[in-house]
Coordinates of C-alpha atoms in Angstrom, one line a residue:
M1 CA -10.6 -15.8 17.8
S2 CA -13.1 -17.4 15.4
G3 CA -13.8 -15.5 12.2
A4 CA -12.9 -11.8 11.5
V5 CA -13.3 -9.3 14.3
K6 CA -15.3 -6.2 13.3
L7 CA -13.8 -2.8 14.3
P8 CA -16.8 -0.5 14.8
L9 CA -15.7 3.2 15.0
G10 CA -18.1 3.8 17.9
L11 CA -16.7 0.9 20.1
A12 CA -14.3 2.4 22.6
D13 CA -12.6 -0.7 23.9
L14 CA -12.0 -4.1 22.3
T15 CA -9.8 -7.1 23.3
F16 CA -9.3 -10.4 21.8
T17 CA -6.8 -13.2 21.2
A18 CA -5.5 -13.8 17.7
S19 CA -3.7 -16.8 16.3
G20 CA -0.5 -17.7 18.0
D21 CA -1.8 -16.4 21.4
A22 CA -1.2 -12.8 20.2
L23 CA -3.2 -10.4 22.4
V24 CA -4.9 -7.6 20.3
R25 CA -6.4 -4.6 22.1
R26 CA -8.0 -1.4 20.7
S27 CA -8.9 1.8 22.3
V28 CA -10.7 4.7 20.9
L29 CA -10.0 7.9 22.8
R30 CA -12.6 10.6 23.5
S31 CA -10.8 12.8 21.0
G32 CA -11.2 10.2 18.2
V33 CA -7.6 8.9 18.3
R34 CA -7.5 5.2 17.8
I35 CA -4.8 3.0 19.3
L36 CA -4.3 -0.7 18.5
S37 CA -1.7 -3.1 19.8
E38 CA -0.8 -6.7 19.2
R39 CA 1.3 -8.2 21.9
V40 CA 3.4 -11.1 20.6
P41 CA 4.6 -13.7 23.1
G42 CA 8.4 -13.8 23.3
A43 CA 9.0 -10.6 21.3
R44 CA 11.8 -8.3 22.4
S45 CA 11.2 -5.5 19.9
A46 CA 8.2 -3.5 18.7
T47 CA 7.1 -1.7 15.5
I48 CA 5.0 1.4 15.9
G49 CA 3.1 3.2 13.1
Y50 CA 1.3 6.5 13.1
W51 CA -1.3 6.5 10.4
V52 CA -3.5 9.1 8.7
A53 CA -6.0 8.1 6.1
V54 CA -5.0 10.6 3.5
G55 CA -3.1 9.7 0.3
S56 CA -2.4 10.9 -3.2
R57 CA -6.0 10.2 -4.2
D58 CA -7.3 12.8 -1.7
E59 CA -5.4 15.7 -3.3
S60 CA -7.1 18.4 -5.4
P61 CA -5.7 20.5 -8.3
G62 CA -3.0 22.7 -7.0
T63 CA -2.0 20.2 -4.3
F64 CA -1.0 17.1 -6.3
G65 CA 2.0 15.6 -4.6
S66 CA 1.5 17.5 -1.4
T67 CA 0.8 14.4 0.7
H68 CA 4.2 13.0 -0.2
F69 CA 5.9 16.4 0.2
L70 CA 4.4 16.7 3.7
E71 CA 5.7 13.2 4.6
H72 CA 9.2 14.4 3.8
L73 CA 8.8 17.7 5.8
L74 CA 7.7 16.1 9.0
F75 CA 11.2 14.8 9.4
K76 CA 12.7 18.3 9.2
G77 CA 12.1 19.4 12.6
T78 CA 9.6 20.5 15.2
T79 CA 9.3 23.2 17.9
T80 CA 11.4 21.1 20.2
R81 CA 13.5 18.9 17.9
S82 CA 15.7 19.6 14.9
A83 CA 15.9 17.1 12.0
L84 CA 19.2 15.9 13.4
D85 CA 17.6 15.3 16.8
I86 CA 14.9 13.1 15.2
A87 CA 17.5 11.1 13.4
V88 CA 19.8 10.7 16.4
S89 CA 17.0 9.6 18.6
F90 CA 16.7 6.4 16.6
D91 CA 20.2 5.9 15.5
A92 CA 21.5 6.1 19.0
V93 CA 19.4 3.0 20.0
G94 CA 19.9 1.1 16.8
G95 CA 16.3 1.6 15.7
E96 CA 14.8 2.1 12.2
H97 CA 12.5 4.9 11.3
N98 CA 10.9 5.9 8.0
A99 CA 7.5 6.8 6.4
M100 CA 5.5 5.8 3.4
T101 CA 2.9 7.7 1.4
A102 CA 0.4 5.5 -0.5
K103 CA -2.7 6.2 -2.5
E104 CA -5.1 6.0 0.4
Y105 CA -3.0 6.6 3.6
T106 CA 0.3 7.8 5.0
C107 CA 2.3 6.1 7.8
Y108 CA 5.2 7.1 9.9
Y109 CA 6.9 4.2 11.6
A110 CA 9.8 2.9 13.6
K111 CA 11.2 -0.4 14.9
V112 CA 13.0 -0.4 18.3
Q113 CA 13.8 -2.6 21.2
D114 CA 11.0 -2.9 23.7
R115 CA 12.7 -0.6 26.2
D116 CA 12.9 2.2 23.5
L117 CA 9.2 2.1 22.6
P118 CA 8.3 5.1 24.8
M119 CA 11.0 7.2 22.9
A120 CA 9.5 6.2 19.6
V121 CA 6.0 7.1 20.8
N122 CA 7.2 10.6 21.8
V123 CA 9.4 11.4 18.8
I124 CA 6.8 10.4 16.1
A125 CA 4.1 12.1 18.0
D126 CA 6.1 15.2 18.1
M127 CA 6.8 15.0 14.4
L128 CA 3.1 14.6 13.6
T129 CA 1.7 17.2 15.8
S130 CA 4.4 20.0 16.0
S131 CA 6.2 20.1 12.6
L132 CA 7.5 23.6 11.6
L133 CA 7.3 23.2 7.9
D134 CA 10.1 25.7 7.8
R135 CA 10.1 27.8 4.6
E136 CA 13.8 27.3 4.0
E137 CA 13.6 23.6 4.7
F138 CA 10.6 23.5 2.4
E139 CA 12.8 24.7 -0.5
T140 CA 15.6 22.4 0.3
E141 CA 13.2 19.4 0.4
R142 CA 11.6 20.4 -2.9
G143 CA 15.0 19.7 -4.5
V144 CA 15.3 16.3 -2.7
I145 CA 11.8 15.3 -3.9
L146 CA 12.6 16.4 -7.4
E147 CA 15.7 14.2 -7.3
E148 CA 13.6 11.3 -6.0
L149 CA 11.2 11.7 -8.9
A150 CA 14.1 11.8 -11.3
M151 CA 15.4 8.6 -9.9
A152 CA 12.1 6.9 -10.3
D153 CA 11.9 8.3 -13.9
D154 CA 15.2 6.5 -14.6
D155 CA 13.7 3.2 -13.6
P156 CA 11.7 1.9 -16.6
S157 CA 9.6 -0.5 -14.6
D158 CA 8.5 2.4 -12.4
V159 CA 7.6 4.4 -15.4
A160 CA 5.7 1.5 -16.9
G161 CA 3.8 1.1 -13.6
E162 CA 2.7 4.7 -13.4
R163 CA 1.7 4.6 -17.1
L164 CA -0.4 1.5 -16.5
F165 CA -2.3 3.1 -13.6
E166 CA -3.1 6.1 -15.8
A167 CA -4.2 3.8 -18.6
V168 CA -6.4 1.5 -16.6
F169 CA -7.9 4.1 -14.2
G170 CA -8.2 7.1 -16.6
E171 CA -9.7 10.1 -14.7
H172 CA -10.1 8.2 -11.4
P173 CA -7.9 9.7 -8.6
L174 CA -6.1 6.4 -8.2
A175 CA -4.5 7.0 -11.6
R176 CA -2.4 9.9 -10.1
P177 CA 1.3 9.2 -9.2
I178 CA 1.8 9.2 -5.4
G179 CA 4.8 11.6 -5.5
G180 CA 3.3 14.1 -7.9
S181 CA 5.2 15.2 -11.0
P182 CA 8.2 17.6 -11.4
E183 CA 5.6 20.2 -12.6
T184 CA 3.3 20.0 -9.5
I185 CA 6.2 19.7 -7.0
G186 CA 7.8 22.7 -8.7
E187 CA 4.6 24.7 -8.3
A188 CA 3.8 23.6 -4.7
T189 CA 3.7 26.3 -2.1
R190 CA 4.5 26.1 1.6
D191 CA 1.0 27.6 2.4
A192 CA -0.8 24.9 0.4
V193 CA 1.1 22.1 2.1
W194 CA 0.6 23.7 5.5
S195 CA -3.2 23.8 4.8
H196 CA -3.1 20.2 3.8
Y197 CA -1.3 19.4 7.0
R198 CA -3.7 21.2 9.3
Q199 CA -6.8 19.8 7.6
N200 CA -5.7 16.1 7.8
Y201 CA -3.5 15.7 10.9
R202 CA -6.1 16.0 13.7
P203 CA -6.9 13.7 16.6
Q204 CA -9.9 12.1 14.8
D205 CA -7.7 11.3 11.8
L206 CA -4.9 9.6 13.8
V207 CA -4.5 5.9 14.1
I208 CA -1.6 4.4 16.1
T209 CA -0.6 0.7 15.8
V210 CA 2.1 -1.2 17.6
A211 CA 3.0 -4.9 17.3
G212 CA 5.6 -6.9 19.2
A213 CA 6.7 -6.3 22.8
V214 CA 3.9 -3.9 23.9
D215 CA 1.8 -3.2 27.0
H216 CA -1.4 -1.7 25.8
D217 CA -2.1 0.4 28.9
E218 CA 1.4 1.8 29.0
L219 CA 1.1 2.6 25.2
V220 CA -2.2 4.4 25.6
A221 CA -0.9 6.5 28.6
G222 CA 2.3 7.3 26.7
V223 CA 0.4 8.4 23.6
E224 CA -1.9 10.6 25.7
R225 CA 1.0 12.3 27.3
A226 CA 2.8 12.9 24.1
L227 CA -0.3 14.4 22.4
R228 CA -1.1 16.6 25.4
A229 CA 2.6 17.8 25.4
A230 CA 1.8 19.1 21.9
D231 CA -1.2 21.0 23.1
W232 CA -3.7 18.6 21.5
D233 CA -6.8 18.9 23.6
L234 CA -7.9 15.3 24.1
A235 CA -10.9 16.2 26.2
I236 CA -12.8 17.6 23.2
E237 CA -15.1 14.8 22.1
S238 CA -14.8 13.9 18.4
A239 CA -15.8 10.8 16.5
P240 CA -13.1 9.1 14.4
V241 CA -13.2 10.0 10.8
E242 CA -15.4 7.7 8.8
R243 CA -13.7 5.1 6.6
R244 CA -13.8 5.5 2.8
T245 CA -16.9 4.5 1.1
A246 CA -16.7 1.1 -0.6
V247 CA -19.2 2.1 -3.2
R248 CA -17.7 0.9 -6.5
N249 CA -18.0 3.3 -9.4
P250 CA -17.3 2.0 -12.9
I251 CA -13.7 2.4 -14.0
E252 CA -13.5 4.3 -17.4
R253 CA -10.3 3.1 -19.1
G254 CA -8.0 6.0 -19.8
A255 CA -6.2 4.5 -22.8
E256 CA -5.8 1.2 -24.6
L257 CA -2.1 1.7 -25.2
V258 CA 0.5 4.0 -23.7
V259 CA 4.1 4.0 -24.9
A260 CA 7.1 5.8 -23.5
Q261 CA 10.1 5.7 -25.7
R262 CA 13.4 5.3 -24.0
P263 CA 16.8 4.4 -25.3
I264 CA 17.4 1.3 -23.0
E265 CA 18.3 -2.4 -23.6
Q266 CA 15.0 -3.9 -22.6
A267 CA 11.4 -3.3 -23.4
N268 CA 9.2 -3.2 -20.2
V269 CA 5.6 -4.2 -20.9
L270 CA 2.6 -4.2 -18.6
L271 CA -0.9 -5.4 -19.3
G272 CA -3.6 -4.5 -16.9
V273 CA -7.4 -4.5 -16.2
A274 CA -9.5 -3.2 -13.4
G275 CA -9.3 -5.6 -10.5
L276 CA -10.9 -6.1 -7.1
P277 CA -11.3 -3.6 -4.2
S278 CA -9.5 -4.4 -0.9
N279 CA -12.8 -5.4 0.8
D280 CA -14.1 -7.7 -2.0
E281 CA -15.1 -11.1 -0.7
R282 CA -13.2 -12.6 -3.6
R283 CA -9.8 -11.3 -2.4
S284 CA -8.7 -14.8 -1.4
T285 CA -9.8 -16.1 -4.7
M286 CA -7.7 -13.3 -6.4
A287 CA -4.7 -14.4 -4.2
V288 CA -5.0 -17.9 -5.5
L289 CA -5.4 -16.8 -9.1
N290 CA -2.4 -14.5 -8.8
S291 CA -0.3 -17.2 -7.2
V292 CA -1.0 -19.8 -9.9
F293 CA -0.7 -17.3 -12.8
G294 CA 2.3 -15.2 -11.9
G295 CA 3.2 -15.4 -8.2
G296 CA 6.2 -17.5 -8.1
M297 CA 8.8 -19.6 -9.9
S298 CA 6.3 -22.4 -10.4
S299 CA 3.7 -20.0 -11.8
R300 CA 2.4 -20.3 -15.4
L301 CA 4.0 -17.1 -16.5
F302 CA 7.4 -18.0 -15.1
Q303 CA 7.3 -21.4 -16.5
E304 CA 6.0 -20.5 -20.0
V305 CA 7.9 -17.2 -20.6
R306 CA 11.2 -17.7 -18.7
E307 CA 11.8 -21.4 -18.2
K308 CA 10.5 -23.0 -21.4
R309 CA 11.3 -20.1 -23.9
G310 CA 14.0 -18.0 -22.2
L311 CA 12.2 -14.8 -23.3
A312 CA 12.4 -12.8 -20.1
Y313 CA 14.3 -12.7 -16.8
S314 CA 11.5 -11.0 -14.8
V315 CA 7.8 -11.9 -15.4
Y316 CA 5.0 -11.8 -12.9
S317 CA 1.5 -10.7 -12.1
F318 CA 0.2 -8.5 -9.3
S319 CA -3.2 -7.4 -7.8
P320 CA -3.3 -4.3 -5.6
G321 CA -6.6 -3.4 -4.1
Y322 CA -8.1 -0.1 -2.8
S323 CA -11.3 0.9 -1.0
D324 CA -13.4 1.2 -4.1
A325 CA -11.3 -0.3 -7.0
G326 CA -8.4 -2.5 -7.8
L327 CA -6.0 -3.5 -10.5
F328 CA -4.8 -6.8 -12.0
G329 CA -1.6 -6.5 -13.9
I330 CA 1.0 -8.6 -15.7
Y331 CA 4.7 -7.6 -16.2
A332 CA 7.6 -8.7 -18.3
G333 CA 10.9 -7.3 -19.3
C334 CA 12.4 -8.5 -22.6
S335 CA 14.4 -7.6 -25.6
P336 CA 12.6 -5.1 -27.9
T337 CA 12.9 -7.8 -30.7
K338 CA 10.8 -10.2 -28.6
L339 CA 8.2 -7.7 -27.4
E340 CA 5.5 -8.8 -29.7
Q341 CA 6.0 -12.5 -28.9
V342 CA 6.1 -11.9 -25.2
S343 CA 3.1 -9.6 -25.2
E344 CA 1.0 -12.1 -27.1
L345 CA 2.2 -14.9 -24.8
L346 CA 1.2 -12.9 -21.7
L347 CA -2.2 -12.2 -23.1
G348 CA -2.7 -15.7 -24.4
E349 CA -1.8 -17.2 -21.0
F350 CA -4.4 -14.8 -19.4
R351 CA -7.1 -15.9 -21.8
R352 CA -6.2 -19.6 -21.3
L353 CA -6.6 -19.1 -17.6
A354 CA -10.0 -17.8 -18.1
A355 CA -11.0 -20.4 -20.6
D356 CA -9.6 -23.6 -18.9
G357 CA -9.3 -22.6 -15.3
I358 CA -6.6 -24.2 -13.0
T359 CA -6.0 -27.7 -11.9
D360 CA -6.5 -29.2 -8.5
E361 CA -2.7 -29.6 -8.2
E362 CA -2.2 -25.9 -9.0
M363 CA -4.8 -25.1 -6.4
R364 CA -3.1 -27.1 -3.7
R365 CA 0.2 -25.5 -4.5
A366 CA -1.1 -22.1 -4.4
V367 CA -2.8 -22.5 -1.1
G368 CA 0.4 -23.9 0.3
Q369 CA 2.4 -21.1 -1.0
L370 CA 0.1 -18.4 0.3
S371 CA -0.3 -20.1 3.7
G372 CA 3.4 -20.4 4.2
A373 CA 4.2 -17.0 3.0
S374 CA 1.6 -15.5 5.3
A375 CA 2.9 -17.4 8.3
L376 CA 6.5 -16.4 7.6
A377 CA 5.6 -12.8 7.1
L378 CA 4.0 -12.6 10.5
E379 CA 7.4 -13.5 12.2
D380 CA 8.1 -9.8 11.5
S381 CA 6.5 -7.2 13.8
D382 CA 6.6 -4.7 10.8
T383 CA 4.0 -7.0 9.0
R384 CA 1.8 -7.2 12.1
M385 CA 1.9 -3.5 12.6
S386 CA 0.9 -2.8 9.1
R387 CA -1.9 -5.4 9.3
L388 CA -3.3 -3.5 12.3
G389 CA -3.2 -0.2 10.4
R390 CA -4.9 -1.5 7.2
S391 CA -7.5 -3.3 9.2
E392 CA -8.5 -0.1 11.1
I393 CA -8.2 2.4 8.3
T394 CA -9.4 0.4 5.2
L395 CA -11.1 -2.9 6.1
G396 CA -12.9 -2.2 9.3
E397 CA -12.1 -5.8 10.5
F398 CA -9.2 -7.7 11.7
V399 CA -8.4 -11.0 10.0
D400 CA -5.8 -13.2 11.8
L401 CA -3.7 -16.0 10.2
D402 CA -6.3 -18.7 11.1
E403 CA -9.1 -16.8 9.5
A404 CA -7.0 -16.0 6.5
L405 CA -6.3 -19.7 6.0
R406 CA -9.9 -20.6 6.4
R407 CA -10.9 -18.2 3.7
L408 CA -8.2 -19.7 1.4
S409 CA -9.5 -23.2 2.1
R410 CA -13.0 -22.2 0.8
V411 CA -11.7 -21.1 -2.6
T412 CA -12.4 -23.6 -5.4
V413 CA -11.1 -24.1 -8.9
H414 CA -14.5 -22.9 -10.1
D415 CA -14.2 -19.7 -8.2
V416 CA -10.7 -19.0 -9.8
Q417 CA -11.9 -19.6 -13.4
E418 CA -15.1 -17.6 -12.8
L419 CA -12.9 -14.6 -11.6
A420 CA -10.5 -15.0 -14.4
A421 CA -13.3 -15.0 -16.9
E422 CA -14.7 -11.8 -15.4
L423 CA -11.2 -10.1 -15.5
V424 CA -10.4 -11.1 -19.1
D425 CA -13.6 -9.5 -20.3
R426 CA -12.8 -6.1 -18.8
P427 CA -11.1 -3.5 -21.0
L428 CA -7.4 -4.2 -21.3
S429 CA -4.7 -1.5 -21.2
I430 CA -1.1 -1.9 -22.3
A431 CA 1.8 0.3 -21.1
A432 CA 5.3 -0.1 -22.5
V433 CA 8.6 1.6 -21.9
G434 CA 11.8 1.3 -24.1
T435 CA 12.7 1.3 -27.7
I436 CA 9.2 0.4 -28.8
D437 CA 7.7 -0.3 -32.2
Q438 CA 4.2 0.8 -31.3
S439 CA 2.7 -0.9 -34.2
L440 CA 3.6 -4.3 -32.6
L441 CA 1.2 -3.6 -29.7
A442 CA -1.5 -1.6 -31.5
G443 CA -4.7 -3.6 -31.4
L444 CA -3.5 -6.3 -29.2
A445 CA -5.7 -5.2 -26.4
T446 CA -8.9 -5.7 -28.4
A447 CA -7.8 -8.6 -30.5
R448 CA -9.7 -11.8 -29.7

């Protein structure tokens, strides 16, 4: 292929060859179900994902946390399979199965040998279409989710991450935690989650992606059989749900500083600003910026904070993107006595990046790191399956390795400095967790 391949919702069939001679095919059924496959030469296994474009940002008051709650419940049994039956189906063949809830989508996935792919198609289809959401199981799983939230609350880096999203995004739906809170999970009702299920798990919402050893025609036939067995009427014509709007609304910062006091040995500090949406043309520039700044052991943050000064063990930057917004963040964990020094150093390096830019050598190193990491990641069918899903649900285009490398090659040192200067001028938020002297951080976000 040459360049990115667009994925129009109204196009019923599409076939093309991606880098490495992988055959990519896409079919849109009359019912709106979308099925994408990437056949990888020489593969003996396959990873399958069933996706719906609903995440924590889509919830309304009274249903916060219901998307994640529902993810748990779909493993608890259907009209034809018990929870144990579902687990045994994959364990008996050495397969892996799980699910993930994100801010903009939910995915149920499995990795199996090629000969077991039809089983995975059937079992996950049954889970998604015929879940019982049994009331007794609902109450049992409520306890499991509350324990999961408690586990996350015991992880200071998780807590700091959640506080940073709240501080940066304010009232934006992306600020909400994916799993909800103990209060919202405690108040959740089976009827509300059932309503959420029926509203968002329909043929026109469903995207199925498979990568590895897969025959597309057999996959489509298997999916159709599985969905019909669940009494989904695939003859009813329906257009796939529209992708999220990419219209960018201004992000109103929620807070300059958020501190959670915890009696722990380290101070966990995060600095963040609004970043780039997932479809921004400068995502390749952001990838280079992030690599140079805090993306590896040769990055500026690692070298300045850990190697030269020994102030932290873990220090890095990150840049998640969503349909209409993004975040650029910096993390470090350090002794509370060094919190002020580390925070000022993080912010100083951020501002130096914007003022002075990067060198040609840093550019070459970043492109090499990103290119190699991308190629190695695609050795795994999980990564390829996820790429198909995000391409269909979020981006509306498929970008293979060759095109990704072409985009990286077009990034210049000027582009990186220009983006860094734009980011550093955005309102800065700081989140910290630990035994924190709040006065050490007060005013740091606005100091120049």
